Amino acid sequence: MAASLELTPITEWGYFTLPRPMVIAGPCSAESEEQVMETAKGLSEVGIHVFRAGIWKPRTHPGCFEGVGTPGLKWLQKVKAEYGMKVATEVASERHVYECLKYGVDLVWLGARTTANPFLVQEIADALKDTDIPVLVKNPVNPDLDLWIGALERLNRAGVKKLGVIHRGFSSSEKMPTRNDPSWSIAVELRRRFPDLPFFTDPSHMGGSKEFIQPLSQRSLDLGFEGLMIESHCNPSVALSDAKQQLTPAEINELLSNQIKVREKGGDDMSFKEGIGPLRAQIDVIDENILYILKQRMSICRKIGEYKKAHNVAILQTNRWDSILSKMVEAGKKFDLSEEFVTEVFTAIHEASVQAQNEILSGSAKE
Ligand code: PEP
Ligand code: MN
């Protein structure tokens, strides 16, 4: 079933202006009135118009700081009144939605753990019926594009048209440098299916550490995504949650003014770049996937090598190789890939596999 969404363009929400990136910034959690007001002041001084702060925090372990709850909504009201900013927070239940509506929160988002739960998404969608508040949906914790789309559909069917997404990466069982796996290809696929859906990236939760915020933000812009949601705290080192990944307002300013490049629309040359940038960024994502798949293939080849060694079998099994190659050449034709090209690619892959297995048999393999 090809889903379609009825959307209000983000430029009509009255929150964000072009050029990109559209930015939402603020602390992981609202901790105290002073921390909220000081951070908001710093951010408003550097031109941020939409302030985020977690009021109810989904924490892995009980007993951690789980947010200040409803009293924090009064501080957000104060941010609106003093700095004229729009305020945003995460909702994870119908009660959260009602509290946010009561206190005039301007935008809500669904966190990754909530998007993964259709019961909760439906409950939130029902609570948002007949309101006009924009909603951003973070990807589910697991890399399941349909679950992400299902949440968007539930909200859209409840009448939420000011709808967008936030890509914050996916949990992974593999060890990786970033806190969550960016899996850009999933985000790119979502963009391909819903080109008009406003797209934010959350480099803070994706990276898990300050040093990843710049490269992840740049990547997101290069892919043509509209916005960034970045965590910012007036004094990150004493933050009660996510201390390692929060920037000060001054660092946010430095990031946005000097460390990331946005291709401006303009003359012919620039509009060419604007068009080709996202395509090149998509190619980069595909190339990374090719490398990842090659790595997986190679590790299975090594296992086969171990197996052959244990059973004292020769590495090169010409029949098997002939059958792989002819199967791939046939399959390639269906994708318009020439016999010559497919043969060349698979010959190179096969040679590397034989080489890896040789090393295992001769005992020179690493590990
Ligand atoms: C957050 O944005 O504060 C948050 C908890 O993020 P996520 O749902 O991406 O883990
Ligand atoms: Mn956080």
JSON list of C-alpha atoms in Angstrom, two decimals, residues 197-341:
[
{"chain": "A", "resi": 197, "resn": "LEU", "atom": "CA", "xyz": [7.71, 15.98, 4.28]},
{"chain": "A", "resi": 198, "resn": "PRO", "atom": "CA", "xyz": [9.87, 18.43, 6.29]},
{"chain": "A", "resi": 199, "resn": "PHE", "atom": "CA", "xyz": [12.99, 16.67, 7.44]},
{"chain": "A", "resi": 200, "resn": "PHE", "atom": "CA", "xyz": [15.09, 17.45, 10.53]},
{"chain": "A", "resi": 201, "resn": "THR", "atom": "CA", "xyz": [18.20, 15.65, 11.69]},
{"chain": "A", "resi": 202, "resn": "ASP", "atom": "CA", "xyz": [19.12, 15.33, 15.36]},
{"chain": "A", "resi": 203, "resn": "PRO", "atom": "CA", "xyz": [22.93, 15.14, 15.30]},
{"chain": "A", "resi": 204, "resn": "SER", "atom": "CA", "xyz": [23.02, 15.23, 19.13]},
{"chain": "A", "resi": 205, "resn": "HIS", "atom": "CA", "xyz": [21.27, 11.91, 19.75]},
{"chain": "A", "resi": 206, "resn": "MET", "atom": "CA", "xyz": [22.67, 10.41, 16.56]},
{"chain": "A", "resi": 207, "resn": "GLY", "atom": "CA", "xyz": [26.25, 11.24, 17.52]},
{"chain": "A", "resi": 208, "resn": "GLY", "atom": "CA", "xyz": [26.05, 11.03, 21.31]},
{"chain": "A", "resi": 209, "resn": "SER", "atom": "CA", "xyz": [29.07, 13.27, 21.62]},
{"chain": "A", "resi": 210, "resn": "LYS", "atom": "CA", "xyz": [29.91, 16.86, 20.71]},
{"chain": "A", "resi": 211, "resn": "GLU", "atom": "CA", "xyz": [32.53, 16.02, 18.12]},
{"chain": "A", "resi": 212, "resn": "PHE", "atom": "CA", "xyz": [30.00, 14.34, 15.82]},
{"chain": "A", "resi": 213, "resn": "ILE", "atom": "CA", "xyz": [27.60, 17.26, 15.67]},
{"chain": "A", "resi": 214, "resn": "GLN", "atom": "CA", "xyz": [29.41, 19.16, 12.91]},
{"chain": "A", "resi": 215, "resn": "PRO", "atom": "CA", "xyz": [29.95, 16.26, 10.47]},
{"chain": "A", "resi": 216, "resn": "LEU", "atom": "CA", "xyz": [26.45, 14.87, 10.98]},
{"chain": "A", "resi": 217, "resn": "SER", "atom": "CA", "xyz": [24.88, 18.31, 10.52]},
{"chain": "A", "resi": 218, "resn": "GLN", "atom": "CA", "xyz": [26.88, 18.84, 7.32]},
{"chain": "A", "resi": 219, "resn": "ARG", "atom": "CA", "xyz": [25.84, 15.44, 6.02]},
{"chain": "A", "resi": 220, "resn": "SER", "atom": "CA", "xyz": [22.22, 16.24, 6.68]},
{"chain": "A", "resi": 221, "resn": "LEU", "atom": "CA", "xyz": [22.46, 19.55, 4.82]},
{"chain": "A", "resi": 222, "resn": "ASP", "atom": "CA", "xyz": [24.27, 17.87, 1.94]},
{"chain": "A", "resi": 223, "resn": "LEU", "atom": "CA", "xyz": [21.38, 15.43, 1.66]},
{"chain": "A", "resi": 224, "resn": "GLY", "atom": "CA", "xyz": [19.08, 18.42, 1.24]},
{"chain": "A", "resi": 225, "resn": "PHE", "atom": "CA", "xyz": [17.24, 18.01, 4.57]},
{"chain": "A", "resi": 226, "resn": "GLU", "atom": "CA", "xyz": [15.59, 21.14, 5.91]},
{"chain": "A", "resi": 227, "resn": "GLY", "atom": "CA", "xyz": [16.39, 21.30, 9.57]},
{"chain": "A", "resi": 228, "resn": "LEU", "atom": "CA", "xyz": [18.46, 20.43, 12.61]},
{"chain": "A", "resi": 229, "resn": "MET", "atom": "CA", "xyz": [17.41, 19.74, 16.17]},
{"chain": "A", "resi": 230, "resn": "ILE", "atom": "CA", "xyz": [20.44, 20.28, 18.36]},
{"chain": "A", "resi": 231, "resn": "GLU", "atom": "CA", "xyz": [20.79, 19.99, 22.13]},
{"chain": "A", "resi": 232, "resn": "SER", "atom": "CA", "xyz": [22.14, 23.06, 23.86]},
{"chain": "A", "resi": 233, "resn": "HIS", "atom": "CA", "xyz": [22.72, 23.77, 27.54]},
{"chain": "A", "resi": 234, "resn": "CYS", "atom": "CA", "xyz": [24.06, 26.90, 29.24]},
{"chain": "A", "resi": 235, "resn": "ASN", "atom": "CA", "xyz": [26.53, 24.69, 31.13]},
{"chain": "A", "resi": 236, "resn": "PRO", "atom": "CA", "xyz": [26.70, 21.26, 29.47]},
{"chain": "A", "resi": 237, "resn": "SER", "atom": "CA", "xyz": [29.16, 19.73, 31.93]},
{"chain": "A", "resi": 238, "resn": "VAL", "atom": "CA", "xyz": [26.59, 19.78, 34.73]},
{"chain": "A", "resi": 239, "resn": "ALA", "atom": "CA", "xyz": [23.58, 18.72, 32.60]},
{"chain": "A", "resi": 240, "resn": "LEU", "atom": "CA", "xyz": [21.36, 16.14, 34.28]},
{"chain": "A", "resi": 241, "resn": "SER", "atom": "CA", "xyz": [20.98, 14.18, 31.04]},
{"chain": "A", "resi": 242, "resn": "ASP", "atom": "CA", "xyz": [23.06, 13.81, 27.86]},
{"chain": "A", "resi": 243, "resn": "ALA", "atom": "CA", "xyz": [25.89, 16.03, 29.17]},
{"chain": "A", "resi": 244, "resn": "LYS", "atom": "CA", "xyz": [28.39, 14.81, 26.55]},
{"chain": "A", "resi": 245, "resn": "GLN", "atom": "CA", "xyz": [26.36, 15.81, 23.52]},
{"chain": "A", "resi": 246, "resn": "GLN", "atom": "CA", "xyz": [25.17, 19.32, 24.39]},
{"chain": "A", "resi": 247, "resn": "LEU", "atom": "CA", "xyz": [26.65, 22.51, 22.98]},
{"chain": "A", "resi": 248, "resn": "THR", "atom": "CA", "xyz": [26.59, 25.92, 24.63]},
{"chain": "A", "resi": 249, "resn": "PRO", "atom": "CA", "xyz": [24.60, 28.60, 22.80]},
{"chain": "A", "resi": 250, "resn": "ALA", "atom": "CA", "xyz": [27.94, 30.15, 21.73]},
{"chain": "A", "resi": 251, "resn": "GLU", "atom": "CA", "xyz": [29.03, 26.81, 20.26]},
{"chain": "A", "resi": 252, "resn": "ILE", "atom": "CA", "xyz": [25.71, 26.53, 18.42]},
{"chain": "A", "resi": 253, "resn": "ASN", "atom": "CA", "xyz": [26.37, 29.96, 16.96]},
{"chain": "A", "resi": 254, "resn": "GLU", "atom": "CA", "xyz": [29.88, 28.94, 15.90]},
{"chain": "A", "resi": 255, "resn": "LEU", "atom": "CA", "xyz": [28.55, 25.74, 14.32]},
{"chain": "A", "resi": 256, "resn": "LEU", "atom": "CA", "xyz": [25.84, 27.49, 12.35]},
{"chain": "A", "resi": 257, "resn": "SER", "atom": "CA", "xyz": [27.87, 30.55, 11.36]},
{"chain": "A", "resi": 258, "resn": "ASN", "atom": "CA", "xyz": [31.26, 29.06, 10.57]},
{"chain": "A", "resi": 259, "resn": "GLN", "atom": "CA", "xyz": [31.39, 25.30, 10.65]},
{"chain": "A", "resi": 260, "resn": "ILE", "atom": "CA", "xyz": [28.69, 24.12, 8.31]},
{"chain": "A", "resi": 261, "resn": "LYS", "atom": "CA", "xyz": [28.24, 25.06, 4.68]},
{"chain": "A", "resi": 262, "resn": "VAL", "atom": "CA", "xyz": [24.86, 25.61, 3.16]},
{"chain": "A", "resi": 263, "resn": "ARG", "atom": "CA", "xyz": [24.55, 25.83, -0.58]},
{"chain": "A", "resi": 264, "resn": "GLU", "atom": "CA", "xyz": [22.55, 28.93, -1.32]},
{"chain": "A", "resi": 265, "resn": "LYS", "atom": "CA", "xyz": [20.07, 29.05, -4.14]},
{"chain": "A", "resi": 266, "resn": "GLY", "atom": "CA", "xyz": [21.09, 31.79, -6.52]},
{"chain": "A", "resi": 267, "resn": "GLY", "atom": "CA", "xyz": [22.58, 32.18, -9.97]},
{"chain": "A", "resi": 268, "resn": "ASP", "atom": "CA", "xyz": [22.81, 29.36, -12.49]},
{"chain": "A", "resi": 269, "resn": "ASP", "atom": "CA", "xyz": [26.00, 27.97, -11.11]},
{"chain": "A", "resi": 270, "resn": "MET", "atom": "CA", "xyz": [24.65, 27.81, -7.57]},
{"chain": "A", "resi": 271, "resn": "SER", "atom": "CA", "xyz": [21.34, 26.27, -8.56]},
{"chain": "A", "resi": 272, "resn": "PHE", "atom": "CA", "xyz": [23.33, 23.59, -10.36]},
{"chain": "A", "resi": 273, "resn": "LYS", "atom": "CA", "xyz": [25.18, 22.89, -7.13]},
{"chain": "A", "resi": 274, "resn": "GLU", "atom": "CA", "xyz": [21.96, 22.90, -5.15]},
{"chain": "A", "resi": 275, "resn": "GLY", "atom": "CA", "xyz": [20.57, 20.21, -7.46]},
{"chain": "A", "resi": 276, "resn": "ILE", "atom": "CA", "xyz": [23.66, 18.06, -7.65]},
{"chain": "A", "resi": 277, "resn": "GLY", "atom": "CA", "xyz": [24.59, 18.24, -3.94]},
{"chain": "A", "resi": 278, "resn": "PRO", "atom": "CA", "xyz": [21.78, 16.02, -2.67]},
{"chain": "A", "resi": 279, "resn": "LEU", "atom": "CA", "xyz": [22.37, 13.54, -5.51]},
{"chain": "A", "resi": 280, "resn": "ARG", "atom": "CA", "xyz": [26.06, 13.32, -4.68]},
{"chain": "A", "resi": 281, "resn": "ALA", "atom": "CA", "xyz": [25.23, 12.89, -1.03]},
{"chain": "A", "resi": 282, "resn": "GLN", "atom": "CA", "xyz": [22.89, 10.02, -1.95]},
{"chain": "A", "resi": 283, "resn": "ILE", "atom": "CA", "xyz": [25.69, 8.40, -3.94]},
{"chain": "A", "resi": 284, "resn": "ASP", "atom": "CA", "xyz": [27.93, 8.69, -0.87]},
{"chain": "A", "resi": 285, "resn": "VAL", "atom": "CA", "xyz": [25.32, 6.84, 1.19]},
{"chain": "A", "resi": 286, "resn": "ILE", "atom": "CA", "xyz": [25.04, 4.09, -1.41]},
{"chain": "A", "resi": 287, "resn": "ASP", "atom": "CA", "xyz": [28.83, 3.75, -1.61]},
{"chain": "A", "resi": 288, "resn": "GLU", "atom": "CA", "xyz": [29.01, 3.33, 2.15]},
{"chain": "A", "resi": 289, "resn": "ASN", "atom": "CA", "xyz": [26.36, 0.63, 1.91]},
{"chain": "A", "resi": 290, "resn": "ILE", "atom": "CA", "xyz": [28.35, -1.14, -0.79]},
{"chain": "A", "resi": 291, "resn": "LEU", "atom": "CA", "xyz": [31.38, -1.15, 1.49]},
{"chain": "A", "resi": 292, "resn": "TYR", "atom": "CA", "xyz": [29.31, -2.46, 4.38]},
{"chain": "A", "resi": 293, "resn": "ILE", "atom": "CA", "xyz": [27.89, -5.27, 2.26]},
{"chain": "A", "resi": 294, "resn": "LEU", "atom": "CA", "xyz": [31.37, -6.16, 0.99]},
{"chain": "A", "resi": 295, "resn": "LYS", "atom": "CA", "xyz": [32.57, -6.31, 4.59]},
{"chain": "A", "resi": 296, "resn": "GLN", "atom": "CA", "xyz": [29.71, -8.70, 5.46]},
{"chain": "A", "resi": 297, "resn": "ARG", "atom": "CA", "xyz": [30.45, -10.84, 2.40]},
{"chain": "A", "resi": 298, "resn": "MET", "atom": "CA", "xyz": [34.10, -11.00, 3.31]},
{"chain": "A", "resi": 299, "resn": "SER", "atom": "CA", "xyz": [33.41, -12.11, 6.85]},
{"chain": "A", "resi": 300, "resn": "ILE", "atom": "CA", "xyz": [31.21, -14.96, 5.58]},
{"chain": "A", "resi": 301, "resn": "CYS", "atom": "CA", "xyz": [33.97, -15.92, 3.11]},
{"chain": "A", "resi": 302, "resn": "ARG", "atom": "CA", "xyz": [36.38, -16.13, 6.00]},
{"chain": "A", "resi": 303, "resn": "LYS", "atom": "CA", "xyz": [33.99, -18.43, 7.85]},
{"chain": "A", "resi": 304, "resn": "ILE", "atom": "CA", "xyz": [33.82, -20.63, 4.75]},
{"chain": "A", "resi": 305, "resn": "GLY", "atom": "CA", "xyz": [37.62, -20.58, 4.68]},
{"chain": "A", "resi": 306, "resn": "GLU", "atom": "CA", "xyz": [37.74, -21.84, 8.28]},
{"chain": "A", "resi": 307, "resn": "TYR", "atom": "CA", "xyz": [35.27, -24.53, 7.39]},
{"chain": "A", "resi": 308, "resn": "LYS", "atom": "CA", "xyz": [37.27, -25.65, 4.36]},
{"chain": "A", "resi": 309, "resn": "LYS", "atom": "CA", "xyz": [40.39, -25.72, 6.49]},
{"chain": "A", "resi": 310, "resn": "ALA", "atom": "CA", "xyz": [38.69, -27.89, 9.12]},
{"chain": "A", "resi": 311, "resn": "HIS", "atom": "CA", "xyz": [37.51, -30.29, 6.43]},
{"chain": "A", "resi": 312, "resn": "ASN", "atom": "CA", "xyz": [40.70, -30.15, 4.43]},
{"chain": "A", "resi": 313, "resn": "VAL", "atom": "CA", "xyz": [39.01, -28.98, 1.23]},
{"chain": "A", "resi": 314, "resn": "ALA", "atom": "CA", "xyz": [40.66, -26.93, -1.56]},
{"chain": "A", "resi": 315, "resn": "ILE", "atom": "CA", "xyz": [39.80, -23.24, -1.66]},
{"chain": "A", "resi": 316, "resn": "LEU", "atom": "CA", "xyz": [39.05, -22.84, -5.31]},
{"chain": "A", "resi": 317, "resn": "GLN", "atom": "CA", "xyz": [35.88, -24.68, -6.28]},
{"chain": "A", "resi": 318, "resn": "THR", "atom": "CA", "xyz": [35.62, -23.73, -9.95]},
{"chain": "A", "resi": 319, "resn": "ASN", "atom": "CA", "xyz": [32.09, -25.08, -10.44]},
{"chain": "A", "resi": 320, "resn": "ARG", "atom": "CA", "xyz": [30.75, -22.97, -7.64]},
{"chain": "A", "resi": 321, "resn": "TRP", "atom": "CA", "xyz": [32.48, -19.85, -8.96]},
{"chain": "A", "resi": 322, "resn": "ASP", "atom": "CA", "xyz": [31.22, -20.45, -12.53]},
{"chain": "A", "resi": 323, "resn": "SER", "atom": "CA", "xyz": [27.68, -20.80, -11.25]},
{"chain": "A", "resi": 324, "resn": "ILE", "atom": "CA", "xyz": [27.88, -17.62, -9.12]},
{"chain": "A", "resi": 325, "resn": "LEU", "atom": "CA", "xyz": [29.20, -15.63, -12.04]},
{"chain": "A", "resi": 326, "resn": "SER", "atom": "CA", "xyz": [26.63, -16.80, -14.57]},
{"chain": "A", "resi": 327, "resn": "LYS", "atom": "CA", "xyz": [23.81, -16.24, -12.07]},
{"chain": "A", "resi": 328, "resn": "MET", "atom": "CA", "xyz": [24.99, -12.70, -11.40]},
{"chain": "A", "resi": 329, "resn": "VAL", "atom": "CA", "xyz": [25.45, -11.90, -15.11]},
{"chain": "A", "resi": 330, "resn": "GLU", "atom": "CA", "xyz": [21.86, -13.01, -15.78]},
{"chain": "A", "resi": 331, "resn": "ALA", "atom": "CA", "xyz": [20.49, -11.09, -12.79]},
{"chain": "A", "resi": 332, "resn": "GLY", "atom": "CA", "xyz": [22.52, -8.02, -13.80]},
{"chain": "A", "resi": 333, "resn": "LYS", "atom": "CA", "xyz": [20.92, -7.97, -17.24]},
{"chain": "A", "resi": 334, "resn": "LYS", "atom": "CA", "xyz": [17.52, -7.42, -15.61]},
{"chain": "A", "resi": 335, "resn": "PHE", "atom": "CA", "xyz": [18.95, -4.29, -13.97]},
{"chain": "A", "resi": 336, "resn": "ASP", "atom": "CA", "xyz": [20.53, -3.02, -17.20]},
{"chain": "A", "resi": 337, "resn": "LEU", "atom": "CA", "xyz": [24.03, -3.85, -16.00]},
{"chain": "A", "resi": 338, "resn": "SER", "atom": "CA", "xyz": [26.24, -5.12, -18.79]},
{"chain": "A", "resi": 339, "resn": "GLU", "atom": "CA", "xyz": [27.82, -8.59, -18.73]},
{"chain": "A", "resi": 340, "resn": "GLU", "atom": "CA", "xyz": [31.24, -7.00, -18.94]},
{"chain": "A", "resi": 341, "resn": "PHE", "atom": "CA", "xyz": [30.65, -4.75, -15.92]}
]
